[in-house]
Short mmCIF file of C-alpha atoms in Angstrom, two decimals:
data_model
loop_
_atom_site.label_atom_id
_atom_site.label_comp_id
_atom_site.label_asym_id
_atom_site.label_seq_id
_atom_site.Cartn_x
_atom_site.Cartn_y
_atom_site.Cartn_z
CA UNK A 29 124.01 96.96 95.37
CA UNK A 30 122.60 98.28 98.68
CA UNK A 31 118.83 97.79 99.89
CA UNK A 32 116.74 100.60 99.06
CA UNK A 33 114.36 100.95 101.92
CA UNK A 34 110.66 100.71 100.29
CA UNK A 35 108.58 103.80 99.98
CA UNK A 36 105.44 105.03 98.74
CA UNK A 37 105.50 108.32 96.09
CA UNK A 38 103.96 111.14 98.03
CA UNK A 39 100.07 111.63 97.74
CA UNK A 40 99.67 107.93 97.31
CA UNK A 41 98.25 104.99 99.37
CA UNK A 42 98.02 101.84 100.03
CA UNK A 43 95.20 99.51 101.22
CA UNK A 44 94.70 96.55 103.14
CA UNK A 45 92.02 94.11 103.02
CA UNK A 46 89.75 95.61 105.68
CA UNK A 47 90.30 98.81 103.80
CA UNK A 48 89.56 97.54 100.51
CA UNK A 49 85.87 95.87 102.02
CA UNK A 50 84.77 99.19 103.61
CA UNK A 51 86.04 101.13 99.76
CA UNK A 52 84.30 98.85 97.91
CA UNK A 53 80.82 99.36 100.48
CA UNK A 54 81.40 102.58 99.37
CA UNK A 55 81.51 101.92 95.75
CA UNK A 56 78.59 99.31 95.41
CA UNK A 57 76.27 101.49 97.68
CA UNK A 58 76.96 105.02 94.92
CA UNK A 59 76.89 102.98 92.34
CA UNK A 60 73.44 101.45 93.68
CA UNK A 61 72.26 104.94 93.70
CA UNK A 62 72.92 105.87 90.21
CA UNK A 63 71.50 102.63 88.74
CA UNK A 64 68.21 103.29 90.07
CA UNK A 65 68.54 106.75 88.31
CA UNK A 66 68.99 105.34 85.05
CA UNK A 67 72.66 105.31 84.68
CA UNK A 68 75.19 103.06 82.75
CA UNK A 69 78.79 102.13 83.65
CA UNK A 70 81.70 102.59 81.47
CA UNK A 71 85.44 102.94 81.60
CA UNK A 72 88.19 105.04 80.17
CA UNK A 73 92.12 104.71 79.82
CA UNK A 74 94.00 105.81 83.23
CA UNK A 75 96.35 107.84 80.26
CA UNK A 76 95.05 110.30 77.75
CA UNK A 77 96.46 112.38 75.28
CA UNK A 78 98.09 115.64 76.62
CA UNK A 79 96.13 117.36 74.33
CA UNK A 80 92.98 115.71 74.85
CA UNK A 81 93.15 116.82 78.98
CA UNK A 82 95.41 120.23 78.42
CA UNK A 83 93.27 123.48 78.15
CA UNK A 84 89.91 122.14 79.89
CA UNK A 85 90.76 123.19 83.60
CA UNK A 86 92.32 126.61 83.46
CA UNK A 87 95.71 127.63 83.82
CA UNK A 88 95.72 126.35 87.94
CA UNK A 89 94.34 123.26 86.76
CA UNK A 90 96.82 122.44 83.52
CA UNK A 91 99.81 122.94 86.17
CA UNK A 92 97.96 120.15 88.09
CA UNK A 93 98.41 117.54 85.20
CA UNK A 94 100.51 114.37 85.45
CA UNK A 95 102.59 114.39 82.22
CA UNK A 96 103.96 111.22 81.37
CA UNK A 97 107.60 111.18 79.23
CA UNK A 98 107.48 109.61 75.91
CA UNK A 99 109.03 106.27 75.94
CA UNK A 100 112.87 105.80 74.43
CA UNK A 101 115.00 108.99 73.73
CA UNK A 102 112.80 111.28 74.43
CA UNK A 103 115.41 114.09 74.56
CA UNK A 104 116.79 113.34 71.19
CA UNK A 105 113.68 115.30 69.53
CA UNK A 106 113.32 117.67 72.80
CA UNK A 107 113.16 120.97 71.40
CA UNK A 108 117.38 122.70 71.57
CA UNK A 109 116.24 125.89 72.59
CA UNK A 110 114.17 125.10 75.07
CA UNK A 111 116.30 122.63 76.26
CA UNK A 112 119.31 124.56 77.16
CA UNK A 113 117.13 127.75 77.99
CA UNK A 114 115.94 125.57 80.72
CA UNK A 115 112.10 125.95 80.14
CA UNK A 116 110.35 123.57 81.48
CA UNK A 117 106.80 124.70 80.08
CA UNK A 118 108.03 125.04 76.71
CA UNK A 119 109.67 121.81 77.13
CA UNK A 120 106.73 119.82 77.54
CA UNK A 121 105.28 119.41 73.52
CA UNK A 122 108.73 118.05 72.50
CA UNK A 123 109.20 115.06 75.31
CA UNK A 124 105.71 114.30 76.16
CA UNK A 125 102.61 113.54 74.27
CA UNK A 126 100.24 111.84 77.09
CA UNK A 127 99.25 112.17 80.61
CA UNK A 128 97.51 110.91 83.64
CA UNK A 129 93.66 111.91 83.68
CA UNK A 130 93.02 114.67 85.99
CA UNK A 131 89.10 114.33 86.07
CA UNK A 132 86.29 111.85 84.71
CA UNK A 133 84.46 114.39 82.95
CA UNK A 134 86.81 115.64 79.62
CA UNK A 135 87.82 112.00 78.98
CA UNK A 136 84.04 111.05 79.38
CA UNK A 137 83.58 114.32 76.59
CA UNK A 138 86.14 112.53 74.58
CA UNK A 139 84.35 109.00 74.78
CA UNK A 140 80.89 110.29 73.33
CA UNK A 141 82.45 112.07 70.76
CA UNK A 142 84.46 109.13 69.47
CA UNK A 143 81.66 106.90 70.26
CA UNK A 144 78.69 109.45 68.82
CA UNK A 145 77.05 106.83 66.42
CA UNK A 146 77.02 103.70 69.06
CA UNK A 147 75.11 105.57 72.05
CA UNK A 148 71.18 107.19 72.22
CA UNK A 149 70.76 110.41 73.56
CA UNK A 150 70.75 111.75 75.97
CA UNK A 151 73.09 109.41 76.97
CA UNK A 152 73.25 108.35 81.01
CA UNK A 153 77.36 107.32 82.33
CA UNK A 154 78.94 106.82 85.46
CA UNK A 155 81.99 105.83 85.93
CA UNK A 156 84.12 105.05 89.04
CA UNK A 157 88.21 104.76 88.78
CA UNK A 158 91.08 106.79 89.76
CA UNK A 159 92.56 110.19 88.22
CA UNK A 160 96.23 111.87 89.64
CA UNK A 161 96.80 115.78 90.45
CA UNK A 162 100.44 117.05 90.77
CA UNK A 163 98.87 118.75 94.39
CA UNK A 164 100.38 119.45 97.48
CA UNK A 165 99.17 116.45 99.65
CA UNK A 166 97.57 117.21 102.82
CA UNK A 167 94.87 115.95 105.15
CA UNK A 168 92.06 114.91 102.70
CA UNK A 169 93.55 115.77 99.59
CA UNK A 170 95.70 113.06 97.76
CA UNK A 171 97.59 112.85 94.20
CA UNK A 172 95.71 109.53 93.17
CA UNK A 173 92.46 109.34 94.28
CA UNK A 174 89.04 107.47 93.02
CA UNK A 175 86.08 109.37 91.70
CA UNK A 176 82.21 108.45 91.12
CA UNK A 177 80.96 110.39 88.20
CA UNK A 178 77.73 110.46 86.95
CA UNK A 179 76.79 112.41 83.82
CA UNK A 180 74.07 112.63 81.50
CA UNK A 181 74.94 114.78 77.95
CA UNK A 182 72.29 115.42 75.08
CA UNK A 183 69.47 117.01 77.31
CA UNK A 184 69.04 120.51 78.25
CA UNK A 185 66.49 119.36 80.85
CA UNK A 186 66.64 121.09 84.94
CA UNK A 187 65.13 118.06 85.79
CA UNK A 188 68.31 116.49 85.23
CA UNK A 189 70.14 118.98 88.09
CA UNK A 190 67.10 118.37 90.44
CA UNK A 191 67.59 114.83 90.14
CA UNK A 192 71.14 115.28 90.67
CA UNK A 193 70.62 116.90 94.00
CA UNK A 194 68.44 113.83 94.84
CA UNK A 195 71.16 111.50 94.01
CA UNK A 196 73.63 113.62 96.79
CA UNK A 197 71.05 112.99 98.85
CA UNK A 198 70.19 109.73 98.87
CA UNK A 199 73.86 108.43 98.67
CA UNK A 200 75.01 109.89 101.60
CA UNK A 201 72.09 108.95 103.26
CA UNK A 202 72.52 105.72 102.65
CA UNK A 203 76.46 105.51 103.46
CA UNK A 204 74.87 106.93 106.98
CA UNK A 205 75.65 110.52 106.67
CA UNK A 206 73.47 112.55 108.50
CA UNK A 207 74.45 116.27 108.12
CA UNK A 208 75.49 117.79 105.23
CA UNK A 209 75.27 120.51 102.84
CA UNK A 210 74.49 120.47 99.23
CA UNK A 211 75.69 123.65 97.82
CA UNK A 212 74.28 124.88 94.76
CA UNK A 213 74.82 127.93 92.03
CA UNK A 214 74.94 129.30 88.53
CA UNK A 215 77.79 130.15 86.49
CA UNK A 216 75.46 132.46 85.09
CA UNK A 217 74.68 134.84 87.89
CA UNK A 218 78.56 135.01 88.19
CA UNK A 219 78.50 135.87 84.76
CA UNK A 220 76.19 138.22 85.63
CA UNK A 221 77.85 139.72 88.37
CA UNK A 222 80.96 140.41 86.31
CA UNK A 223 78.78 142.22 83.76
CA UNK A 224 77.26 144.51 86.21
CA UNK A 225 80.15 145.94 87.39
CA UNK A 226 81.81 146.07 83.75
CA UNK A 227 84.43 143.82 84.01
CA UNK A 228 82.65 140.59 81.71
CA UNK A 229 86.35 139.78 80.94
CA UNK A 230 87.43 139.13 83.96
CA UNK A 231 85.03 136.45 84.91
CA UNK A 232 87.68 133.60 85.52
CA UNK A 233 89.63 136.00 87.73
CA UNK A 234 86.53 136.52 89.60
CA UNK A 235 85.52 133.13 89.83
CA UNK A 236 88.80 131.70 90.99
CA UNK A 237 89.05 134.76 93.71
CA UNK A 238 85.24 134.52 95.23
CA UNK A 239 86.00 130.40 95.13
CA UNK A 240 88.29 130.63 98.07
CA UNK A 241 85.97 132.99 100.49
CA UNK A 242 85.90 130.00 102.87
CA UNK A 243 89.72 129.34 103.11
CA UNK A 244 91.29 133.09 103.07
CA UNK A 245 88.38 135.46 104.13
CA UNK A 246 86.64 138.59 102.33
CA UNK A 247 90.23 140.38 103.01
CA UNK A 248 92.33 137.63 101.14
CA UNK A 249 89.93 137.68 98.08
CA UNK A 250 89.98 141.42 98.20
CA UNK A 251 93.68 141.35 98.08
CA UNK A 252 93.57 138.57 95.10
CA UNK A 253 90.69 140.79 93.47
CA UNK A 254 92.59 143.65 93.22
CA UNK A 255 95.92 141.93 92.25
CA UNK A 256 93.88 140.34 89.17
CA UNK A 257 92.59 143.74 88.11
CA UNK A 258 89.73 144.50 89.72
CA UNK A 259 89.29 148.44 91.46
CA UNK A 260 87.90 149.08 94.93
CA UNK A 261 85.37 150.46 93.47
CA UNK A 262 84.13 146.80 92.01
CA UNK A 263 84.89 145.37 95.10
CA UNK A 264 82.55 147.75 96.85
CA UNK A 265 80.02 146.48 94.74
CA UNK A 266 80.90 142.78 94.75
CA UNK A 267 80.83 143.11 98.67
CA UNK A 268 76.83 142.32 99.03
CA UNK A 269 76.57 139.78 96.98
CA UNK A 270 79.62 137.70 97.83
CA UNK A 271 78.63 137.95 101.56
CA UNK A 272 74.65 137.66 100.34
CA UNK A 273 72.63 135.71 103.21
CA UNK A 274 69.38 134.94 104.02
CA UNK A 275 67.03 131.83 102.70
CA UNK A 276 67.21 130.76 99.72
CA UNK A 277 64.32 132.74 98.55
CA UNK A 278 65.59 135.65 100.30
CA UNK A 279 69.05 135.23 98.59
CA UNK A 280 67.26 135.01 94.95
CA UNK A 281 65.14 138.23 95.38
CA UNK A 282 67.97 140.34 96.26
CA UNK A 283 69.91 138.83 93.45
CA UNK A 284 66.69 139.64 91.30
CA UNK A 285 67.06 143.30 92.20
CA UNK A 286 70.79 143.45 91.66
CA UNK A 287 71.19 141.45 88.58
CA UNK A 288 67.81 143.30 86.47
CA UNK A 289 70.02 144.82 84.10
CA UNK A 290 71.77 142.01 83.31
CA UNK A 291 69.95 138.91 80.98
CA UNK A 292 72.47 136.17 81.44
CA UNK A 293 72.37 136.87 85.28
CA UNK A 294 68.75 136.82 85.33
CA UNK A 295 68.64 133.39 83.62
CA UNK A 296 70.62 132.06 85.93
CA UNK A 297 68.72 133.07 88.73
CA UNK A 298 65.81 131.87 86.57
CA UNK A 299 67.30 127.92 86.03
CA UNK A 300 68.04 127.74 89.89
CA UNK A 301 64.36 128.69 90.64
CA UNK A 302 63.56 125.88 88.16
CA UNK A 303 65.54 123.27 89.86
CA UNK A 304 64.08 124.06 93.42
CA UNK A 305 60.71 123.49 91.88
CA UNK A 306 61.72 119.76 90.29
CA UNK A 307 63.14 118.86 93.85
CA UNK A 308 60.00 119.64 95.50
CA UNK A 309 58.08 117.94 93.23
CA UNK A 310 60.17 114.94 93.18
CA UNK A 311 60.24 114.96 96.66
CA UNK A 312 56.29 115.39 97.40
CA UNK A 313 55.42 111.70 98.25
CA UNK A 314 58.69 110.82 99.05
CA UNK A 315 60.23 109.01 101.88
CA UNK A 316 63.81 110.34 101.60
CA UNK A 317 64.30 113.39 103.56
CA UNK A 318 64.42 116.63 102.55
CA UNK A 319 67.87 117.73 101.38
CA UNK A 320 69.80 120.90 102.79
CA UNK A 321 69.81 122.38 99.58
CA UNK A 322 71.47 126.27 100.11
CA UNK A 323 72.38 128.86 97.36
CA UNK A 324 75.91 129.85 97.68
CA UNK A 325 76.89 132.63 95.23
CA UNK A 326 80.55 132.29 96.53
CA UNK A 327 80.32 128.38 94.82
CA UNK A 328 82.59 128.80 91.62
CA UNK A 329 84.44 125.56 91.54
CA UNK A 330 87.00 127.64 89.43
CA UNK A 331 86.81 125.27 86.49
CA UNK A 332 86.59 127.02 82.87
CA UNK A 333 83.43 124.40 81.59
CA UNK A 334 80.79 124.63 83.58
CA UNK A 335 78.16 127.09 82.41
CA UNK A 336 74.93 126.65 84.40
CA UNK A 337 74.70 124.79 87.84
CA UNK A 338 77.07 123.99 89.88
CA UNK A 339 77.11 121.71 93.12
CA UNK A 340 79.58 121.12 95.63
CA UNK A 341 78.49 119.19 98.94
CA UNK A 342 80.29 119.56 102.29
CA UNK A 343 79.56 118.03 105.32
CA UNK A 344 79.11 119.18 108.62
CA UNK A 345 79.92 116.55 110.58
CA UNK A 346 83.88 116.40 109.96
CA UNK A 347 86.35 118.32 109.21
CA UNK A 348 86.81 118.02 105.91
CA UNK A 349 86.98 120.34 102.61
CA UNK A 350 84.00 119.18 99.53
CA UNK A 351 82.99 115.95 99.43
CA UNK A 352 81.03 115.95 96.48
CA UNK A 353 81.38 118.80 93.38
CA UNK A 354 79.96 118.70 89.97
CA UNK A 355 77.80 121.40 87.33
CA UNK A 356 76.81 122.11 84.03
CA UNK A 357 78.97 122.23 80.76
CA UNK A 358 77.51 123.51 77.25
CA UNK A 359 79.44 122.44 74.32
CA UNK A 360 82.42 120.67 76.23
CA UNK A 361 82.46 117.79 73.55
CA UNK A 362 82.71 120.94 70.97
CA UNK A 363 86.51 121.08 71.94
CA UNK A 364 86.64 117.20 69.93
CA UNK A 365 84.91 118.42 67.46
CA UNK A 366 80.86 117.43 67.90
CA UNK A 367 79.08 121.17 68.82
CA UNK A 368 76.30 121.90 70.60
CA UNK A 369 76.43 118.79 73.17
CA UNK A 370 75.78 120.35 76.62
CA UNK A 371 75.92 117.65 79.48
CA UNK A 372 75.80 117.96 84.02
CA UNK A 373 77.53 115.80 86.13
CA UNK A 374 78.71 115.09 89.78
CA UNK A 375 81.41 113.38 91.28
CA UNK A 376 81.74 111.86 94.84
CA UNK A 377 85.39 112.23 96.40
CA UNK A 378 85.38 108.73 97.65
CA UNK A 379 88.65 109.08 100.07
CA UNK A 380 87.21 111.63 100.99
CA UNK A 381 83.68 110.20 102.07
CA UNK A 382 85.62 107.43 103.73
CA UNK A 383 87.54 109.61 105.90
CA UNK A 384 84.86 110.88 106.98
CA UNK A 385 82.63 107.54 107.80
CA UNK A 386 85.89 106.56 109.35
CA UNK A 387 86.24 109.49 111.80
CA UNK A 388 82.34 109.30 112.24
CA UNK A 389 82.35 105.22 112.71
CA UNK A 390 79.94 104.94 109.55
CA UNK A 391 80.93 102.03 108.05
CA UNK A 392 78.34 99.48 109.19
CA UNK A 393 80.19 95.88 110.85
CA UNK A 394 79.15 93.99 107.69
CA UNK A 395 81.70 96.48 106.22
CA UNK A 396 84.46 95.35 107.96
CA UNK A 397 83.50 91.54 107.49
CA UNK A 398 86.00 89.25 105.31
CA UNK A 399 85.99 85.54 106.39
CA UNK A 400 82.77 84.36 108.46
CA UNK A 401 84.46 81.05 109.40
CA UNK A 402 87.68 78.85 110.47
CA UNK A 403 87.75 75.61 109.81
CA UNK A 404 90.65 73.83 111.68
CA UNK A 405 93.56 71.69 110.53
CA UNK A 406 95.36 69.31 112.97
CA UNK A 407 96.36 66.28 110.82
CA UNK A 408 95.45 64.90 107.49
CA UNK A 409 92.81 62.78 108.72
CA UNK A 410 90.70 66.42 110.05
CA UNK A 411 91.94 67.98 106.86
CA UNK A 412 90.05 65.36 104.25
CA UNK A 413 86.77 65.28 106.74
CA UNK A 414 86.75 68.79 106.22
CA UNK A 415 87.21 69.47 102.51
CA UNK A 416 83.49 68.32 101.84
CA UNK A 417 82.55 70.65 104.75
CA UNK A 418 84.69 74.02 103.47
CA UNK A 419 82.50 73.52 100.18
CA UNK A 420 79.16 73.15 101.59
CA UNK A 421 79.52 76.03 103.36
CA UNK A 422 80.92 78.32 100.14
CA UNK A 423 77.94 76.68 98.42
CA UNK A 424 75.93 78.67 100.94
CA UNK A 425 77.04 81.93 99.95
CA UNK A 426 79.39 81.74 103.70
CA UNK A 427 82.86 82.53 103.34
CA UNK A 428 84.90 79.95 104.79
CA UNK A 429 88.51 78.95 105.18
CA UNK A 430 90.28 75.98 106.02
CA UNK A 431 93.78 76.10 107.65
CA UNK A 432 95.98 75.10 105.25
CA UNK A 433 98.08 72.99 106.99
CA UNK A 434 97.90 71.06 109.98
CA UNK A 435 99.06 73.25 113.26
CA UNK A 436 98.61 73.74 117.07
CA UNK A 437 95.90 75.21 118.13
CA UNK A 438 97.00 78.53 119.72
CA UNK A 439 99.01 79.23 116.19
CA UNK A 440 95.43 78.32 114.24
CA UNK A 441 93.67 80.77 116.78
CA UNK A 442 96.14 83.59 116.47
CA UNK A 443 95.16 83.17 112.92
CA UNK A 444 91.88 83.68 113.33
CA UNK A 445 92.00 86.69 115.38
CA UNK A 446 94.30 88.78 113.22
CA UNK A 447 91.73 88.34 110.33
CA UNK A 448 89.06 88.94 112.82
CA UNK A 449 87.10 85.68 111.84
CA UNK A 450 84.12 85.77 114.17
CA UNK A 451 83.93 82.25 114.17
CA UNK A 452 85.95 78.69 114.31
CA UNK A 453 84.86 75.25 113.79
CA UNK A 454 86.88 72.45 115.66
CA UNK A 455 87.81 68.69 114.49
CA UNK A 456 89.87 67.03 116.74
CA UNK A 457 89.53 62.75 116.96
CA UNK A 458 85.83 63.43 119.04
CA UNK A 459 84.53 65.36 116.47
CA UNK A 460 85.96 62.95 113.71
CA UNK A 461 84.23 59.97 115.33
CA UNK A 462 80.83 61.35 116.48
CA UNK A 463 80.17 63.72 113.51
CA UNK A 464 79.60 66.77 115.90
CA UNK A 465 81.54 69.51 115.20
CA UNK A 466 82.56 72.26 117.91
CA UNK A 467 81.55 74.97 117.05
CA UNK A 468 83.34 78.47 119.04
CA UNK A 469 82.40 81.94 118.50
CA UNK A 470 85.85 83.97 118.86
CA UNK A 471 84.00 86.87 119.94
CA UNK A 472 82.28 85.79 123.06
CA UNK A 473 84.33 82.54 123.69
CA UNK A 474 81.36 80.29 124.13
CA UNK A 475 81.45 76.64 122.56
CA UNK A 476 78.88 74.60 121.44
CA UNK A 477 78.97 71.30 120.06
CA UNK A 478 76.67 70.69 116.81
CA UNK A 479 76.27 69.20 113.33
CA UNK A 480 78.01 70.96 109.85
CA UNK A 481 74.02 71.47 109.10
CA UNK A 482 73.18 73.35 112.43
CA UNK A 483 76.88 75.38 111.76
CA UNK A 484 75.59 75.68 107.94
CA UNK A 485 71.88 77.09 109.54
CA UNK A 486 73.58 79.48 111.93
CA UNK A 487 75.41 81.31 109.75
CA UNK A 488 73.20 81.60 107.04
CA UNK A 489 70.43 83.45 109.30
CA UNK A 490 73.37 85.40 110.81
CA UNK A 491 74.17 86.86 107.19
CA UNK A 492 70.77 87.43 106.17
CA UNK A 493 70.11 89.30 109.36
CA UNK A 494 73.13 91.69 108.70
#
């Protein structure tokens, strides 16, 4: 049998230590965030039902899914005709009946509804684990990733949105982001849109055209307008308002005057207003800084659920696409069954917020720390002296090692500095006999020769100060 050389599937990572510290600071300082908003953890099943997930994304999005192949046979009850016609689509029913999640947010909609008659309502989730997309991997975008969600279903409430906005803000903030945009819209002024220039049933098409005015141009969704049915006469009237600039109070009176025929659009226009007035208010005797909160009519997000807001936040500091994405959804738990639910949530694309911290040198040194201390090994004798030691210190809250077996001291040292371990502690025979340990700090090279105590002291302030 020949050695296969080891690989990893395409899209996919893996993470080291260091990598796995500077994640998690990532994790624990979101998930901060949405505690102090009121919001509960839970988890969900990496695998759900195919048709649990199939349906809820559009067509784009369904082709995106991670099928999984039903265990056994599974071609023994594939369907013949499809089989030997060689359709892969059709195929699909017959040979597999689950799949990777593709978001947080339908198998959240499937949790309430199965769990209606254990939670209160409205009822406040986050929920931070990984989903897969059969995408072409590229800079930034992966086929297993992690996402934060936060969602609240069961209240109609703006305030909800506004506070959403303040979340965004306060995260990224905190993870030492400095400049960024948090990009906000309605599917109903879309909606609007599309009824104005009498072509309501082509909303979608619309949607997923105007949603890619940053990557292709005005001429590329032109070209993917009028390929999806739209005339150049609709186009001539879509031009103004897809290219709409201006404040943000500029933006909404224009859309006013364009969208007064149209009720839905006007409500939409109306629940955006509504949300710029919570974040002020939230925001009047507040410390955290105002947010760069812009209207983007262009925003679709191309996802069939959402029906009011929707969010997307992109920073300006990196290259990178979204960082952040999210909206409103009426009735998405009405697909399972239990009508009437509407819910709002974000995400945060956490590889993708850690690219960028990376590439902006973010991640604060604390971050990057593992192992504080080093305690030697030369011979049994230094190895029982320090047992008692290596446990007073954990006791303290200081991560500590001890070598585990006795070796020279340039091996024990080389040791230290590939798990960058800021600092040693030496017992050779003086140290044994006088009870004064050396102490070195790897980082500067000085020495110093004290008690386990002073070491114990040291440390301990050094933690709290960082």
């Amino acid at each position: 049998m020949s050695n296969i050389k080891p690989s990893l599937a395409k899209g996919t990572r893996d993470f080291s230590p260091q990598e796995m510290v500077k994640r998690n600071y990532i994790f624990d300082t979101i998930k901060k965030v949405f505690k102090k908003y009121g919001y509960a953890e839970i988890q969900t099943p990496s695998m759900e039902n195919l048709s649990t997930l199939t349906g809820k994304y559009g067509d784009e999005g369904d082709k995106l899914i991670f099928k999984i192949l039903n265990s056994g046979d599974y071609l023994s009850k594939a369907n013949a005709d499809h089989l030997s016609n060689l359709n892969s689509n059709a195929l699909i029913s017959s040979i597999s009946e689950k799949a990777l999640r593709y978001d947080l947010t339908v198998p959240f909609a499937r949790y309430v509804v199965m769990h209606q008659n254990d939670i209160a309502l409205p009822f406040k989730r986050f929920q931070i684990q990984p989903v897969w997309r059969a995408d072409r991997p590229q800079k930034g975008r992966y086929r297993e990733f992690y996402q934060c969600d936060v969602d609240v279903v069961g209240s109609e409430s703006l305030l909800n949105e506004a506070e959403f906005v303040l979340i965004y803000q306060e995260a990224l903030c905190n993870l030492g982001m400095t400049d960024f945009t948090i990009k906000l819209n309605n599917r109903k002024i879309l909606s609007g849109i599309a009824e104005i220039i009498g072509k309501p049933e082509l909303i979608i098409d619309m949607t997923v055209a105007i949603d890619k005015l940053d990557k292709i141009g005005f001429e590329g969704v032109t070209k993917e307008l009028l390929e999806r049915g739209f005339t150049e006469d609709d186009i001539t009237q879509l031009k103004p308002v897809i290219l709409l600039e201006g404040t943000n109070a500029e933006k909404l009176d224009r859309l006013k005057e364009v969208l007064a025929t149209s009720e839905v659009g006007l409500k939409g226009i109306a629940e955006i207003e509504t949300v710029f007035t919570y974040v002020q208010g939230l925001l009047k005797n507040s410390d955290l800084r105002q947010p760069d909160l812009e209207l983007d009519i262009t925003l679709a997000r191309g996802l069939n659920y959402y029906t009011g807001c929707i969010f997307e936040v992109k920073t300006n500091e990196a290259a990178m696409g979204s960082i952040c994405g999210g909206g409103r959804y009426d009735d998405l738990t009405g697909m399972f069954g239990l009508k009437g639910l509407t819910g709002v949530g974000i995400s945060f694309g956490a590889d993708r917020i850690y690219d960028v911290l990376q590439e902006l040198n973010l991640f604060p040194e604390s971050a990057a720390a593992g192992t504080k201390v080093l305690i030697s090994n030369f011979d049994a004798e230094s190895e029982l002296y320090a047992l008692p030691l290596l446990q007073q210190l954990r006791d303290a809250d200081i991560a500590a090692e001890l070598y585990p077996s006795s070796a020279k001291l340039k091996k024990q040292m080389g040791y230290a500095d590939a798990k960058s371990i800021p600092y040693v502690i030496l017992i050779g025979s003086d140290e044994l006999q006088s009870g004064i340990l050396t102490f070195k700090n790897m980082n500067t090279g000085e020495q110093q020769k004290i008690t386990a105590a002073a070491i114990i002291e040291i440390l301990k302030a050094e933690i709290s100060a960082s």
